[in-house]
Amino acid sequence: MEQREREILRYLGYKQKDLPDERTRVLISETEEELKRVCTPARVFRIFPIREVTEELVDFGFTSIRSRNLARNLSGCFEAVFLAATLGSKTEQLLAKYNRLQVSRAVVLQAAATQAIEEYCDACEEEIRGQLGAGCYMRPRFSPGYGDFSLEFQREMLQILETPKKIGLTLTDSLLMMPSKSVTAVIGISREVISCSRRGCEACDRQNCPYRRG
């Protein structure tokens, strides 16, 4: 079983040792192919110096973020990446279509799209990593809504990155991103090598990790 399929099954609620029936595997394959045809991923990012990190505050000079969890994640970092990525409006339209017409396919499509945006964010990180100098290392991405990192920061982050103009990513009054299959994140840059699961905190059992999201 391919890693991509395993990740989709994880988002569907399958345990690591659970095996899907043939119908589910076919449905996953079909929705993946349909998603590939409509998906138009796009990203924008900027790298900012960090002025100071205290126990509960990260100060960038032009803005500051009050969050103990984020401050812990960025402790020891001298810069941070602000990243926004999306699968595009056509993916949103496909999700809306199946939410109306075929709920079972919509559920699988939701999982496949979640896997796809995470995979795209991983690719974005590789792109960013290639632009860093020698001896620079990236922390796990940390998004508004994780732990005590307020979702309210989404408003400022999208303004800073000019996402409506650059990648068509907007925010509703209730702080939901549109298209919904989008990610914003802060990624610390430090001189310290760390070991962290590429699959993220949801798939990692290190509960005492200092970089854990929440």
PDB file of C-alpha atoms in Angstrom, residues 16-184:
ATOM      1  CA  GLN A  16      -2.476   1.732  11.173  1.00  0.00           C
ATOM      2  CA  LYS A  17      -3.217  -2.004  10.968  1.00  0.00           C
ATOM      3  CA  ASP A  18      -6.729  -1.656   9.535  1.00  0.00           C
ATOM      4  CA  LEU A  19      -7.147  -2.726   5.923  1.00  0.00           C
ATOM      5  CA  PRO A  20      -9.799  -1.141   3.686  1.00  0.00           C
ATOM      6  CA  ASP A  21     -12.160  -3.243   1.599  1.00  0.00           C
ATOM      7  CA  GLU A  22     -11.836  -3.236  -2.183  1.00  0.00           C
ATOM      8  CA  ARG A  23     -14.725  -0.805  -2.630  1.00  0.00           C
ATOM      9  CA  THR A  24     -13.017   1.766  -0.410  1.00  0.00           C
ATOM     10  CA  ARG A  25      -9.720   1.379  -2.234  1.00  0.00           C
ATOM     11  CA  VAL A  26     -11.427   1.868  -5.593  1.00  0.00           C
ATOM     12  CA  LEU A  27     -13.231   4.944  -4.270  1.00  0.00           C
ATOM     13  CA  ILE A  28      -9.948   6.384  -3.005  1.00  0.00           C
ATOM     14  CA  SER A  29      -8.298   5.773  -6.375  1.00  0.00           C
ATOM     15  CA  GLU A  30     -11.171   7.369  -8.276  1.00  0.00           C
ATOM     16  CA  THR A  31     -11.329  10.451  -6.065  1.00  0.00           C
ATOM     17  CA  GLU A  32      -7.563  10.921  -6.235  1.00  0.00           C
ATOM     18  CA  GLU A  33      -7.690  10.921 -10.031  1.00  0.00           C
ATOM     19  CA  GLU A  34     -10.580  13.367 -10.058  1.00  0.00           C
ATOM     20  CA  LEU A  35      -8.780  15.602  -7.590  1.00  0.00           C
ATOM     21  CA  LYS A  36      -5.643  15.646  -9.735  1.00  0.00           C
ATOM     22  CA  ARG A  37      -7.661  16.881 -12.716  1.00  0.00           C
ATOM     23  CA  VAL A  38      -9.059  19.931 -10.902  1.00  0.00           C
ATOM     24  CA  CYS A  39      -6.379  20.730  -8.339  1.00  0.00           C
ATOM     25  CA  THR A  40      -4.464  23.983  -8.949  1.00  0.00           C
ATOM     26  CA  PRO A  41      -2.097  24.328  -5.976  1.00  0.00           C
ATOM     27  CA  ALA A  42      -0.524  27.692  -5.247  1.00  0.00           C
ATOM     28  CA  ARG A  43       1.575  29.133  -2.455  1.00  0.00           C
ATOM     29  CA  VAL A  44       3.089  32.337  -1.180  1.00  0.00           C
ATOM     30  CA  PHE A  45       5.647  32.759   1.587  1.00  0.00           C
ATOM     31  CA  ARG A  46       7.873  35.382   3.169  1.00  0.00           C
ATOM     32  CA  ILE A  47      10.765  35.052   5.602  1.00  0.00           C
ATOM     33  CA  PHE A  48      11.012  37.505   8.503  1.00  0.00           C
ATOM     34  CA  PRO A  49      13.656  38.009  11.217  1.00  0.00           C
ATOM     35  CA  ILE A  50      12.533  37.294  14.763  1.00  0.00           C
ATOM     36  CA  ARG A  51      13.334  40.130  17.172  1.00  0.00           C
ATOM     37  CA  GLU A  52      12.610  38.253  20.417  1.00  0.00           C
ATOM     38  CA  VAL A  53      10.988  35.087  21.762  1.00  0.00           C
ATOM     39  CA  THR A  54       9.841  35.095  25.380  1.00  0.00           C
ATOM     40  CA  GLU A  55       7.927  32.467  27.299  1.00  0.00           C
ATOM     41  CA  GLU A  56       4.623  33.513  25.771  1.00  0.00           C
ATOM     42  CA  LEU A  57       5.375  36.072  23.036  1.00  0.00           C
ATOM     43  CA  VAL A  58       7.042  36.082  19.620  1.00  0.00           C
ATOM     44  CA  ASP A  59       8.057  39.575  18.497  1.00  0.00           C
ATOM     45  CA  PHE A  60       8.732  40.224  14.799  1.00  0.00           C
ATOM     46  CA  GLY A  61       9.023  43.982  15.169  1.00  0.00           C
ATOM     47  CA  PHE A  62       6.184  44.783  12.767  1.00  0.00           C
ATOM     48  CA  THR A  63       3.832  42.429  14.623  1.00  0.00           C
ATOM     49  CA  SER A  64       3.839  40.183  17.679  1.00  0.00           C
ATOM     50  CA  ILE A  65       2.066  36.922  18.485  1.00  0.00           C
ATOM     51  CA  ARG A  66       1.048  35.996  22.020  1.00  0.00           C
ATOM     52  CA  SER A  67       1.146  32.187  22.259  1.00  0.00           C
ATOM     53  CA  ARG A  68       3.035  29.949  24.643  1.00  0.00           C
ATOM     54  CA  ASN A  69       2.835  27.024  22.223  1.00  0.00           C
ATOM     55  CA  LEU A  70       4.209  28.995  19.282  1.00  0.00           C
ATOM     56  CA  ALA A  71       6.893  30.592  21.456  1.00  0.00           C
ATOM     57  CA  ARG A  72       8.005  27.123  22.542  1.00  0.00           C
ATOM     58  CA  ASN A  73       8.085  25.969  18.911  1.00  0.00           C
ATOM     59  CA  LEU A  74      10.156  29.002  17.839  1.00  0.00           C
ATOM     60  CA  SER A  75      12.497  29.076  20.820  1.00  0.00           C
ATOM     61  CA  GLY A  76      16.066  29.442  19.548  1.00  0.00           C
ATOM     62  CA  CYS A  77      14.974  30.555  16.050  1.00  0.00           C
ATOM     63  CA  PHE A  78      16.329  33.708  14.411  1.00  0.00           C
ATOM     64  CA  GLU A  79      13.894  33.814  11.480  1.00  0.00           C
ATOM     65  CA  ALA A  80      10.462  32.471  10.627  1.00  0.00           C
ATOM     66  CA  VAL A  81       8.597  31.707   7.422  1.00  0.00           C
ATOM     67  CA  PHE A  82       5.001  32.846   6.969  1.00  0.00           C
ATOM     68  CA  LEU A  83       3.485  30.352   4.521  1.00  0.00           C
ATOM     69  CA  ALA A  84       0.066  30.157   2.872  1.00  0.00           C
ATOM     70  CA  ALA A  85      -0.879  27.364   0.463  1.00  0.00           C
ATOM     71  CA  THR A  86      -4.096  26.266  -1.235  1.00  0.00           C
ATOM     72  CA  LEU A  87      -5.431  23.600  -3.592  1.00  0.00           C
ATOM     73  CA  GLY A  88      -7.500  26.211  -5.418  1.00  0.00           C
ATOM     74  CA  SER A  89     -11.138  27.063  -6.069  1.00  0.00           C
ATOM     75  CA  LYS A  90     -11.867  24.133  -8.394  1.00  0.00           C
ATOM     76  CA  THR A  91     -11.136  21.703  -5.567  1.00  0.00           C
ATOM     77  CA  GLU A  92     -13.636  23.632  -3.440  1.00  0.00           C
ATOM     78  CA  GLN A  93     -16.240  23.365  -6.211  1.00  0.00           C
ATOM     79  CA  LEU A  94     -15.695  19.604  -6.472  1.00  0.00           C
ATOM     80  CA  LEU A  95     -16.141  19.188  -2.714  1.00  0.00           C
ATOM     81  CA  ALA A  96     -19.361  21.207  -2.817  1.00  0.00           C
ATOM     82  CA  LYS A  97     -20.648  19.101  -5.709  1.00  0.00           C
ATOM     83  CA  TYR A  98     -20.228  15.796  -3.894  1.00  0.00           C
ATOM     84  CA  ASN A  99     -21.517  17.190  -0.613  1.00  0.00           C
ATOM     85  CA  ARG A 100     -24.785  17.724  -2.496  1.00  0.00           C
ATOM     86  CA  LEU A 101     -24.829  14.595  -4.645  1.00  0.00           C
ATOM     87  CA  GLN A 102     -22.877  11.755  -3.015  1.00  0.00           C
ATOM     88  CA  VAL A 103     -21.911  12.022   0.637  1.00  0.00           C
ATOM     89  CA  SER A 104     -19.764   8.852   0.711  1.00  0.00           C
ATOM     90  CA  ARG A 105     -17.592  10.157  -2.119  1.00  0.00           C
ATOM     91  CA  ALA A 106     -17.477  13.589  -0.480  1.00  0.00           C
ATOM     92  CA  VAL A 107     -16.060  12.053   2.716  1.00  0.00           C
ATOM     93  CA  VAL A 108     -13.298  10.277   0.798  1.00  0.00           C
ATOM     94  CA  LEU A 109     -12.621  13.397  -1.263  1.00  0.00           C
ATOM     95  CA  GLN A 110     -12.262  15.434   1.939  1.00  0.00           C
ATOM     96  CA  ALA A 111      -9.618  12.977   3.173  1.00  0.00           C
ATOM     97  CA  ALA A 112      -7.816  12.903  -0.184  1.00  0.00           C
ATOM     98  CA  ALA A 113      -7.789  16.700  -0.387  1.00  0.00           C
ATOM     99  CA  THR A 114      -6.481  16.973   3.179  1.00  0.00           C
ATOM    100  CA  GLN A 115      -3.669  14.585   2.288  1.00  0.00           C
ATOM    101  CA  ALA A 116      -2.979  16.545  -0.898  1.00  0.00           C
ATOM    102  CA  ILE A 117      -2.660  19.936   0.792  1.00  0.00           C
ATOM    103  CA  GLU A 118      -0.369  18.479   3.460  1.00  0.00           C
ATOM    104  CA  GLU A 119       1.786  16.875   0.771  1.00  0.00           C
ATOM    105  CA  TYR A 120       1.884  20.185  -1.100  1.00  0.00           C
ATOM    106  CA  CYS A 121       2.960  21.985   2.076  1.00  0.00           C
ATOM    107  CA  ASP A 122       5.765  19.437   2.464  1.00  0.00           C
ATOM    108  CA  ALA A 123       6.876  20.283  -1.085  1.00  0.00           C
ATOM    109  CA  CYS A 124       6.729  23.997  -0.248  1.00  0.00           C
ATOM    110  CA  GLU A 125       8.962  23.364   2.745  1.00  0.00           C
ATOM    111  CA  GLU A 126      11.482  21.613   0.497  1.00  0.00           C
ATOM    112  CA  GLU A 127      11.446  24.646  -1.798  1.00  0.00           C
ATOM    113  CA  ILE A 128      12.023  26.992   1.129  1.00  0.00           C
ATOM    114  CA  ARG A 129      14.735  24.743   2.570  1.00  0.00           C
ATOM    115  CA  GLY A 130      16.583  24.990  -0.737  1.00  0.00           C
ATOM    116  CA  GLN A 131      16.751  28.779  -0.371  1.00  0.00           C
ATOM    117  CA  LEU A 132      18.260  28.726   3.110  1.00  0.00           C
ATOM    118  CA  GLY A 133      21.938  29.044   3.775  1.00  0.00           C
ATOM    119  CA  ALA A 134      24.168  26.284   5.078  1.00  0.00           C
ATOM    120  CA  GLY A 135      23.574  25.381   8.708  1.00  0.00           C
ATOM    121  CA  CYS A 136      19.942  26.542   8.729  1.00  0.00           C
ATOM    122  CA  TYR A 137      17.220  24.139   9.812  1.00  0.00           C
ATOM    123  CA  MET A 138      13.438  24.366   9.778  1.00  0.00           C
ATOM    124  CA  ARG A 139      11.103  23.632  12.651  1.00  0.00           C
ATOM    125  CA  PRO A 140       7.736  21.863  12.167  1.00  0.00           C
ATOM    126  CA  ARG A 141       5.126  24.160  10.664  1.00  0.00           C
ATOM    127  CA  PHE A 142       2.758  25.639  13.229  1.00  0.00           C
ATOM    128  CA  SER A 143      -0.638  26.970  12.156  1.00  0.00           C
ATOM    129  CA  PRO A 144      -3.104  29.400  13.732  1.00  0.00           C
ATOM    130  CA  GLY A 145      -5.569  27.307  15.702  1.00  0.00           C
ATOM    131  CA  TYR A 146      -2.934  24.924  17.106  1.00  0.00           C
ATOM    132  CA  GLY A 147      -2.809  25.061  20.895  1.00  0.00           C
ATOM    133  CA  ASP A 148      -3.162  28.663  22.066  1.00  0.00           C
ATOM    134  CA  PHE A 149      -2.079  30.202  18.728  1.00  0.00           C
ATOM    135  CA  SER A 150      -5.242  32.182  18.007  1.00  0.00           C
ATOM    136  CA  LEU A 151      -7.138  31.773  14.744  1.00  0.00           C
ATOM    137  CA  GLU A 152      -7.556  35.551  14.802  1.00  0.00           C
ATOM    138  CA  PHE A 153      -3.993  35.850  13.512  1.00  0.00           C
ATOM    139  CA  GLN A 154      -5.245  34.447  10.204  1.00  0.00           C
ATOM    140  CA  ARG A 155      -6.557  37.926   9.339  1.00  0.00           C
ATOM    141  CA  GLU A 156      -3.197  39.609   9.750  1.00  0.00           C
ATOM    142  CA  MET A 157      -1.281  36.753   8.157  1.00  0.00           C
ATOM    143  CA  LEU A 158      -3.357  36.811   4.977  1.00  0.00           C
ATOM    144  CA  GLN A 159      -2.929  40.585   4.782  1.00  0.00           C
ATOM    145  CA  ILE A 160       0.841  40.330   5.234  1.00  0.00           C
ATOM    146  CA  LEU A 161       1.125  37.693   2.503  1.00  0.00           C
ATOM    147  CA  GLU A 162      -1.451  39.406   0.230  1.00  0.00           C
ATOM    148  CA  THR A 163      -3.099  36.046  -0.360  1.00  0.00           C
ATOM    149  CA  PRO A 164      -6.366  37.314  -1.928  1.00  0.00           C
ATOM    150  CA  LYS A 165      -4.385  38.925  -4.743  1.00  0.00           C
ATOM    151  CA  LYS A 166      -1.567  36.394  -5.062  1.00  0.00           C
ATOM    152  CA  ILE A 167      -3.242  32.980  -4.638  1.00  0.00           C
ATOM    153  CA  GLY A 168      -6.970  33.709  -4.273  1.00  0.00           C
ATOM    154  CA  LEU A 169      -7.075  32.748  -0.592  1.00  0.00           C
ATOM    155  CA  THR A 170      -9.549  34.709   1.533  1.00  0.00           C
ATOM    156  CA  LEU A 171     -11.073  34.540   4.994  1.00  0.00           C
ATOM    157  CA  THR A 172     -14.725  34.531   6.022  1.00  0.00           C
ATOM    158  CA  ASP A 173     -16.090  36.551   8.935  1.00  0.00           C
ATOM    159  CA  SER A 174     -16.009  33.341  10.994  1.00  0.00           C
ATOM    160  CA  LEU A 175     -12.272  32.858  10.243  1.00  0.00           C
ATOM    161  CA  LEU A 176     -12.725  30.009   7.773  1.00  0.00           C
ATOM    162  CA  MET A 177     -10.344  30.002   4.835  1.00  0.00           C
ATOM    163  CA  MET A 178     -11.742  29.895   1.327  1.00  0.00           C
ATOM    164  CA  PRO A 179     -10.882  27.682  -0.483  1.00  0.00           C
ATOM    165  CA  SER A 180     -11.209  25.443   2.554  1.00  0.00           C
ATOM    166  CA  LYS A 181      -8.375  23.115   1.518  1.00  0.00           C
ATOM    167  CA  SER A 182      -5.761  25.688   2.399  1.00  0.00           C
ATOM    168  CA  VAL A 183      -3.073  25.985   5.059  1.00  0.00           C
ATOM    169  CA  THR A 184      -1.347  28.884   6.746  1.00  0.00           C
TER     170      THR A 184
END
